[in-house]
Amino acid sequence: MTIRELSHSARDPLASPARPRASACILGLTVVLALFALFAICVGRFSISVSTVCGILASDLLPISETWTHTEATVVNVVRLPRVAMAIIAGAGLAICGAAFQGLFRNPLVGPQILGISSAASFGGALAITLSASVVGIIGSAFGFGLVALIVIFVLCRATPRANLSIILAGVVVGSFFTALVGVLEYTSDPLTKLPSIVYWLLGSFATANPQKLMALAIPTVLASATLLAMRWRLNILSLNETDASALGGDVKKCRWLVLMMGALIVAAQVAVSGGIGWVGLIIPHFGRMLVGPDHRLLLPASALLGGLYLLAVDTIARTATTQEIPLGLLTALIGAPIFGYLLWRTHLRGWGDGE
């Protein structure tokens, strides 16, 4: 395939012969996600029927007579609906971020954690908690330190010809440094007041979900995800080697750093409102490639739907499996590590191709 054909294929959404099947997969995932979201709202320590939940949700738009109690309406609208929405948005954002990073670095083993963004954002959030900051302060601190991590990585890699490898190595260094700073905060925090809050927050949870936190997560995540989706054909070009990507036009460096900036915004927003939740951006894009292939025009939407469905399922298990809620970070690690081990083994056997 020539450079011109490659460029046309990257831009033309009808160029892929597998598009009808992939579109059907995306439509199916959308339906499954909507149905599971309804199920997640129904289940819990206080179970509510599907008809009642549908009536409560529809009453906000239609003049429906109330057949439910005030308690049921409060549980649906105030407790569960924001939590379900936060889980879907966070999972979708992390999965899009992971898929974009893996394509950008041409490496299926790259995720937000590898670049040190999560560690930097965690330190920023933990520092804000130590200083008794508000939710806005926590988000601002997390995002600010995420940007600091990106700037440090940029400075470390500016003069290096092998940019992709250098960014990953610099990310490991930056991540280790901020992880150590989080440890310092934990060691020096008041063990009776601040330390429990920091530790519980770092383990990850949507237990404190509310409309304010939902908006704090949704606005930056939706904006950054929309930007990455708008760049999906450019990600196909960036997935090529440096020479071919430059030959196809566009500023490769600017595109690369824009992708990194949007990823930092997504991770910072998620960490700020729900703490540390790992492995989503690392494993979900693999399943997206299994379903729709490596074309980012289809991979990013599929990954978003799979990520939202996955994190919603994990959160539902976390709050219903036992009487005491299980931290999300523990569950995602327990589930994600074995899956990633299998995917790593499979990648070594078959390589990272269209069928994953």
Tab-separated table of C-alpha atoms in Angstrom:
chain	number	residue	atom	x	y	z
A	1	MET	CA	0.000	0.000	0.000
A	2	THR	CA	1.367	3.378	-0.995
A	3	ILE	CA	1.633	6.422	1.263
A	4	ARG	CA	-1.266	8.080	-0.586
A	5	GLU	CA	-3.490	4.997	-0.222
A	6	LEU	CA	-2.559	4.746	3.436
A	7	SER	CA	-3.498	8.366	4.031
A	8	HIS	CA	-6.801	7.913	2.179
A	9	SER	CA	-7.574	4.785	4.214
A	10	ALA	CA	-6.824	6.620	7.449
A	11	ARG	CA	-9.249	9.395	6.532
A	12	ASP	CA	-12.004	7.421	4.805
A	13	PRO	CA	-14.391	5.862	7.352
A	14	LEU	CA	-15.767	3.518	4.690
A	15	ALA	CA	-12.416	2.103	3.661
A	16	SER	CA	-12.445	-0.867	6.048
A	17	PRO	CA	-14.210	-3.978	4.687
A	18	ALA	CA	-14.907	-5.154	8.264
A	19	ARG	CA	-16.757	-1.968	9.145
A	20	PRO	CA	-20.339	-3.444	9.075
A	21	ARG	CA	-19.361	-6.173	11.533
A	22	ALA	CA	-17.493	-3.726	13.748
A	23	SER	CA	-20.423	-1.289	13.678
A	24	ALA	CA	-22.740	-4.107	14.733
A	25	CYS	CA	-20.386	-4.910	17.629
A	26	ILE	CA	-20.414	-1.263	18.739
A	27	LEU	CA	-24.213	-1.124	18.540
A	28	GLY	CA	-24.468	-4.366	20.511
A	29	LEU	CA	-22.102	-3.040	23.179
A	30	THR	CA	-24.207	0.119	23.476
A	31	VAL	CA	-27.363	-1.928	24.098
A	32	VAL	CA	-25.614	-4.211	26.609
A	33	LEU	CA	-24.176	-1.216	28.466
A	34	ALA	CA	-27.593	0.460	28.695
A	35	LEU	CA	-29.237	-2.735	29.976
A	36	PHE	CA	-26.508	-3.383	32.513
A	37	ALA	CA	-26.681	0.210	33.734
A	38	LEU	CA	-30.389	-0.325	34.395
A	39	PHE	CA	-29.592	-3.558	36.227
A	40	ALA	CA	-26.897	-1.835	38.313
A	41	ILE	CA	-29.386	0.814	39.433
A	42	CYS	CA	-31.822	-1.900	40.522
A	43	VAL	CA	-29.492	-4.065	42.614
A	44	GLY	CA	-27.985	-3.354	46.008
A	45	ARG	CA	-28.782	-3.740	49.675
A	46	PHE	CA	-32.064	-1.965	48.921
A	47	SER	CA	-33.374	-3.695	45.790
A	48	ILE	CA	-35.758	-1.865	43.469
A	49	SER	CA	-37.762	-3.408	40.630
A	50	VAL	CA	-36.956	-2.612	37.006
A	51	SER	CA	-40.396	-1.106	36.406
A	52	THR	CA	-40.015	1.200	39.383
A	53	VAL	CA	-36.566	2.361	38.281
A	54	CYS	CA	-37.822	3.000	34.742
A	55	GLY	CA	-40.746	4.969	36.144
A	56	ILE	CA	-38.509	7.100	38.371
A	57	LEU	CA	-36.104	7.836	35.522
A	58	ALA	CA	-38.911	8.614	33.077
A	59	SER	CA	-40.717	10.881	35.551
A	60	ASP	CA	-38.036	13.522	35.063
A	61	LEU	CA	-39.095	13.868	31.418
A	62	LEU	CA	-42.710	12.695	31.296
A	63	PRO	CA	-45.787	13.445	33.439
A	64	ILE	CA	-46.046	10.041	35.150
A	65	SER	CA	-48.037	9.431	38.312
A	66	GLU	CA	-45.858	8.304	41.224
A	67	THR	CA	-46.215	4.660	42.232
A	68	TRP	CA	-42.991	4.592	44.226
A	69	THR	CA	-41.895	5.807	47.618
A	70	HIS	CA	-39.767	8.844	48.359
A	71	THR	CA	-37.029	6.512	49.614
A	72	GLU	CA	-36.919	4.630	46.298
A	73	ALA	CA	-36.715	7.881	44.359
A	74	THR	CA	-33.873	9.098	46.596
A	75	VAL	CA	-31.926	5.845	46.209
A	76	VAL	CA	-32.234	5.962	42.420
A	77	ASN	CA	-31.671	9.663	41.751
A	78	VAL	CA	-29.275	10.634	44.528
A	79	VAL	CA	-27.323	7.474	45.361
A	80	ARG	CA	-27.173	5.044	42.453
A	81	LEU	CA	-27.641	7.093	39.288
A	82	PRO	CA	-24.607	9.371	39.908
A	83	ARG	CA	-22.532	6.354	40.896
A	84	VAL	CA	-23.473	4.351	37.804
A	85	ALA	CA	-22.812	7.361	35.579
A	86	MET	CA	-19.424	7.974	37.219
A	87	ALA	CA	-18.388	4.337	36.752
A	88	ILE	CA	-19.349	4.398	33.070
A	89	ILE	CA	-17.647	7.724	32.344
A	90	ALA	CA	-14.474	6.834	34.257
A	91	GLY	CA	-14.205	3.403	32.633
A	92	ALA	CA	-14.839	4.801	29.152
A	93	GLY	CA	-12.295	7.589	29.622
A	94	LEU	CA	-9.569	5.303	30.943
A	95	ALA	CA	-10.139	2.801	28.137
A	96	ILE	CA	-9.986	5.506	25.441
A	97	CYS	CA	-6.829	6.857	27.067
A	98	GLY	CA	-5.231	3.403	27.100
A	99	ALA	CA	-6.166	2.668	23.484
A	100	ALA	CA	-4.781	6.024	22.351
A	101	PHE	CA	-1.534	5.539	24.262
A	102	GLN	CA	-1.041	2.011	22.941
A	103	GLY	CA	-1.526	3.198	19.385
A	104	LEU	CA	0.639	6.267	19.887
A	105	PHE	CA	3.570	4.244	21.238
A	106	ARG	CA	2.902	1.209	19.016
A	107	ASN	CA	3.065	-0.898	22.147
A	108	PRO	CA	0.144	-2.998	23.508
A	109	LEU	CA	1.734	-3.069	26.969
A	110	VAL	CA	1.441	0.684	27.574
A	111	GLY	CA	-1.167	2.221	29.873
A	112	PRO	CA	-1.722	5.446	31.834
A	113	GLN	CA	0.163	3.981	34.797
A	114	ILE	CA	3.262	3.279	32.701
A	115	LEU	CA	3.732	6.975	31.907
A	116	GLY	CA	3.639	8.042	35.555
A	117	ILE	CA	0.531	10.191	35.101
A	118	SER	CA	-1.537	8.173	37.571
A	119	SER	CA	1.157	8.329	40.237
A	120	ALA	CA	1.576	12.081	39.802
A	121	ALA	CA	-2.186	12.658	39.939
A	122	SER	CA	-2.418	10.426	43.014
A	123	PHE	CA	0.223	12.486	44.754
A	124	GLY	CA	-1.588	15.695	43.864
A	125	GLY	CA	-4.860	14.369	45.224
A	126	ALA	CA	-3.261	12.979	48.373
A	127	LEU	CA	-1.511	16.301	48.980
A	128	ALA	CA	-4.835	18.131	48.605
A	129	ILE	CA	-6.476	15.758	51.092
A	130	THR	CA	-3.628	16.379	53.523
A	131	LEU	CA	-4.250	20.121	53.179
A	132	SER	CA	-8.030	19.607	53.645
A	133	ALA	CA	-8.841	20.962	50.193
A	134	SER	CA	-12.272	20.862	48.559
A	135	VAL	CA	-13.262	18.557	45.706
A	136	VAL	CA	-12.330	21.305	43.241
A	137	GLY	CA	-8.971	21.666	44.983
A	138	ILE	CA	-8.358	17.923	44.796
A	139	ILE	CA	-9.158	17.873	41.076
A	140	GLY	CA	-7.004	20.923	40.410
A	141	SER	CA	-4.110	19.496	42.391
A	142	ALA	CA	-4.360	16.090	40.701
A	143	PHE	CA	-4.489	17.608	37.223
A	144	GLY	CA	-1.726	20.077	38.049
A	145	PHE	CA	0.675	17.365	39.127
A	146	GLY	CA	-0.350	15.287	36.110
A	147	LEU	CA	0.782	18.206	33.948
A	148	VAL	CA	3.978	18.481	35.983
A	149	ALA	CA	4.685	14.830	35.204
A	150	LEU	CA	4.131	15.493	31.490
A	151	ILE	CA	6.426	18.527	31.532
A	152	VAL	CA	9.180	16.558	33.257
A	153	ILE	CA	8.796	13.737	30.733
A	154	PHE	CA	8.943	16.266	27.891
A	155	VAL	CA	12.127	17.831	29.266
A	156	LEU	CA	13.754	14.426	29.708
A	157	CYS	CA	12.879	13.331	26.171
A	158	ARG	CA	13.307	16.578	24.238
A	159	ALA	CA	16.795	15.847	22.967
A	160	THR	CA	16.309	12.093	22.464
A	161	PRO	CA	15.846	10.742	18.920
A	162	ARG	CA	13.939	7.594	19.984
A	163	ALA	CA	10.999	9.509	21.412
A	164	ASN	CA	8.560	6.650	22.041
A	165	LEU	CA	10.965	4.506	24.047
A	166	SER	CA	12.326	7.504	25.913
A	167	ILE	CA	8.853	8.686	26.934
A	168	ILE	CA	8.050	5.269	28.389
A	169	LEU	CA	11.335	5.105	30.308
A	170	ALA	CA	10.919	8.678	31.535
A	171	GLY	CA	7.372	7.812	32.609
A	172	VAL	CA	8.650	4.916	34.698
A	173	VAL	CA	11.143	7.234	36.400
A	174	VAL	CA	8.549	9.948	37.043
A	175	GLY	CA	5.985	7.422	38.256
A	176	SER	CA	8.434	5.895	40.718
A	177	PHE	CA	9.337	9.335	42.044
A	178	PHE	CA	5.719	10.356	42.662
A	179	THR	CA	4.926	6.970	44.177
A	180	ALA	CA	7.714	7.622	46.666
A	181	LEU	CA	6.235	11.059	47.408
A	182	VAL	CA	2.852	9.451	48.106
A	183	GLY	CA	4.629	7.149	50.551
A	184	VAL	CA	6.187	10.168	52.252
A	185	LEU	CA	2.749	11.768	52.623
A	186	GLU	CA	1.322	8.579	54.111
A	187	TYR	CA	4.248	8.293	56.528
A	188	THR	CA	3.976	11.883	57.749
A	189	SER	CA	0.166	12.202	57.840
A	190	ASP	CA	-1.827	12.112	61.053
A	191	PRO	CA	-2.660	8.397	61.559
A	192	LEU	CA	-6.008	9.194	63.211
A	193	THR	CA	-7.437	11.760	60.775
A	194	LYS	CA	-5.653	12.161	57.431
A	195	LEU	CA	-3.992	8.773	56.868
A	196	PRO	CA	-7.196	6.666	56.717
A	197	SER	CA	-8.713	9.097	54.210
A	198	ILE	CA	-5.618	9.020	52.006
A	199	VAL	CA	-5.297	5.224	52.086
A	200	TYR	CA	-8.986	4.618	51.363
A	201	TRP	CA	-8.964	7.210	48.588
A	202	LEU	CA	-5.882	5.692	46.954
A	203	LEU	CA	-7.576	2.267	46.867
A	204	GLY	CA	-10.321	3.696	44.661
A	205	SER	CA	-14.073	3.871	45.177
A	206	PHE	CA	-17.253	5.487	43.863
A	207	ALA	CA	-18.907	5.267	47.293
A	208	THR	CA	-18.948	9.051	47.690
A	209	ALA	CA	-20.494	9.675	44.267
A	210	ASN	CA	-22.767	12.702	44.026
A	211	PRO	CA	-23.910	15.088	41.270
A	212	GLN	CA	-21.066	17.525	42.003
A	213	LYS	CA	-18.378	14.850	41.647
A	214	LEU	CA	-20.143	13.503	38.589
A	215	MET	CA	-19.864	16.884	36.880
A	216	ALA	CA	-16.238	17.267	38.007
A	217	LEU	CA	-15.473	13.930	36.331
A	218	ALA	CA	-17.729	14.252	33.303
A	219	ILE	CA	-16.710	17.684	32.003
A	220	PRO	CA	-12.935	17.096	31.614
A	221	THR	CA	-13.353	13.419	30.655
A	222	VAL	CA	-15.929	14.093	27.946
A	223	LEU	CA	-13.927	17.011	26.515
A	224	ALA	CA	-10.669	15.051	26.455
A	225	SER	CA	-12.323	11.887	25.116
A	226	ALA	CA	-14.067	13.873	22.386
A	227	THR	CA	-10.706	15.346	21.389
A	228	LEU	CA	-9.143	11.892	21.161
A	229	LEU	CA	-12.118	10.617	19.170
A	230	ALA	CA	-11.734	13.552	16.789
A	231	MET	CA	-8.070	12.538	16.355
A	232	ARG	CA	-8.833	8.860	15.763
A	233	TRP	CA	-7.700	8.855	12.109
A	234	ARG	CA	-4.533	10.710	13.121
A	235	LEU	CA	-3.852	7.964	15.658
A	236	ASN	CA	-3.858	5.512	12.762
A	237	ILE	CA	-1.107	7.591	11.178
A	238	LEU	CA	0.804	7.971	14.452
A	239	SER	CA	0.718	4.188	14.812
A	240	LEU	CA	3.093	4.002	11.847
A	241	ASN	CA	6.807	4.532	12.260
A	242	GLU	CA	8.103	8.079	12.665
A	243	THR	CA	9.219	8.468	9.047
A	244	ASP	CA	5.938	7.315	7.473
A	245	ALA	CA	3.846	9.331	9.936
A	246	SER	CA	5.790	12.492	9.074
A	247	ALA	CA	5.500	11.790	5.342
A	248	LEU	CA	1.697	11.602	5.612
A	249	GLY	CA	1.592	15.196	6.832
A	250	GLY	CA	0.897	16.941	10.090
A	251	ASP	CA	3.090	17.750	13.025
A	252	VAL	CA	3.818	14.413	14.677
A	253	LYS	CA	5.275	15.981	17.820
A	254	LYS	CA	2.311	18.283	18.399
A	255	CYS	CA	-0.154	15.446	17.847
A	256	ARG	CA	1.772	13.209	20.224
A	257	TRP	CA	1.788	15.777	23.008
A	258	LEU	CA	-1.868	16.648	22.456
A	259	VAL	CA	-2.753	12.975	22.937
A	260	LEU	CA	-0.636	12.876	26.085
A	261	MET	CA	-2.290	16.056	27.408
A	262	MET	CA	-5.780	14.668	26.863
A	263	GLY	CA	-4.773	11.416	28.528
A	264	ALA	CA	-3.401	13.314	31.510
A	265	LEU	CA	-6.673	15.236	31.812
A	266	ILE	CA	-8.732	12.023	31.801
A	267	VAL	CA	-6.541	10.266	34.347
A	268	ALA	CA	-6.335	13.320	36.607
A	269	ALA	CA	-10.111	13.773	36.623
A	270	GLN	CA	-10.685	10.098	37.410
A	271	VAL	CA	-8.075	9.959	40.157
A	272	ALA	CA	-9.375	13.182	41.696
A	273	VAL	CA	-12.951	11.983	42.177
A	274	SER	CA	-12.501	8.255	42.759
A	275	GLY	CA	-8.882	7.566	43.709
A	276	GLY	CA	-6.549	5.029	42.171
A	277	ILE	CA	-8.187	2.607	39.721
A	278	GLY	CA	-5.684	0.710	37.631
A	279	TRP	CA	-5.577	-1.815	34.792
A	280	VAL	CA	-8.646	-0.527	32.933
A	281	GLY	CA	-6.680	1.402	30.319
A	282	LEU	CA	-4.194	-1.445	30.001
A	283	ILE	CA	-6.415	-4.470	29.340
A	284	ILE	CA	-9.670	-3.147	27.855
A	285	PRO	CA	-8.167	-1.946	24.520
A	286	HIS	CA	-6.981	-5.517	23.892
A	287	PHE	CA	-10.555	-6.764	23.981
A	288	GLY	CA	-11.564	-3.860	21.756
A	289	ARG	CA	-9.026	-4.954	19.145
A	290	MET	CA	-10.341	-8.514	19.368
A	291	LEU	CA	-13.819	-7.241	18.475
A	292	VAL	CA	-13.219	-4.495	15.898
A	293	GLY	CA	-9.529	-4.661	14.960
A	294	PRO	CA	-6.744	-2.069	15.356
A	295	ASP	CA	-8.379	0.769	13.371
A	296	HIS	CA	-8.680	3.599	15.909
A	297	ARG	CA	-11.804	4.976	14.227
A	298	LEU	CA	-13.580	1.876	15.519
A	299	LEU	CA	-11.262	0.880	18.356
A	300	LEU	CA	-11.750	4.055	20.424
A	301	PRO	CA	-15.585	3.871	20.536
A	302	ALA	CA	-15.489	0.124	21.190
A	303	SER	CA	-12.929	0.560	23.967
A	304	ALA	CA	-15.018	3.320	25.548
A	305	LEU	CA	-18.104	1.093	25.665
A	306	LEU	CA	-16.134	-1.911	26.939
A	307	GLY	CA	-14.379	0.225	29.560
A	308	GLY	CA	-17.639	1.679	30.829
A	309	LEU	CA	-19.238	-1.757	30.956
A	310	TYR	CA	-16.221	-3.320	32.684
A	311	LEU	CA	-15.820	-0.703	35.395
A	312	LEU	CA	-19.584	-0.605	36.003
A	313	ALA	CA	-19.596	-4.388	36.430
A	314	VAL	CA	-16.633	-4.249	38.818
A	315	ASP	CA	-18.253	-1.454	40.830
A	316	THR	CA	-21.520	-3.389	41.037
A	317	ILE	CA	-19.633	-6.399	42.373
A	318	ALA	CA	-17.713	-4.196	44.806
A	319	ARG	CA	-20.857	-2.814	46.450
A	320	THR	CA	-23.035	-5.946	46.376
A	321	ALA	CA	-20.703	-8.937	46.890
A	322	THR	CA	-20.181	-8.400	50.637
A	323	THR	CA	-21.679	-6.355	53.437
A	324	GLN	CA	-18.580	-4.127	53.429
A	325	GLU	CA	-17.730	-2.465	50.129
A	326	ILE	CA	-14.587	-3.727	48.399
A	327	PRO	CA	-12.185	-1.030	47.115
A	328	LEU	CA	-12.242	-0.821	43.333
A	329	GLY	CA	-8.469	-0.660	42.999
A	330	LEU	CA	-8.148	-4.070	44.638
A	331	LEU	CA	-10.780	-5.676	42.428
A	332	THR	CA	-9.427	-4.225	39.179
A	333	ALA	CA	-5.947	-5.474	40.100
A	334	LEU	CA	-7.194	-8.943	41.097
A	335	ILE	CA	-9.130	-9.252	37.843
A	336	GLY	CA	-6.779	-7.328	35.575
A	337	ALA	CA	-3.440	-8.912	36.486
A	338	PRO	CA	-4.348	-12.489	35.439
A	339	ILE	CA	-6.074	-11.229	32.288
A	340	PHE	CA	-3.063	-9.123	31.401
A	341	GLY	CA	-0.778	-12.100	32.014
A	342	TYR	CA	-2.821	-14.148	29.560
A	343	LEU	CA	-2.833	-11.329	27.004
A	344	LEU	CA	0.937	-10.933	27.393
A	345	TRP	CA	1.420	-14.642	26.761
A	346	ARG	CA	-0.901	-14.502	23.758
A	347	THR	CA	0.830	-11.411	22.373
A	348	HIS	CA	4.208	-13.136	22.518
A	349	LEU	CA	2.782	-16.158	20.712
A	350	ARG	CA	0.872	-14.379	17.935
A	351	GLY	CA	2.182	-10.833	17.896
A	352	TRP	CA	0.031	-7.704	17.974
A	353	GLY	CA	-1.954	-7.977	14.783
A	354	ASP	CA	-5.434	-7.327	13.479
A	355	GLY	CA	-6.946	-10.232	15.306
A	356	GLU	CA	-5.055	-9.483	18.518
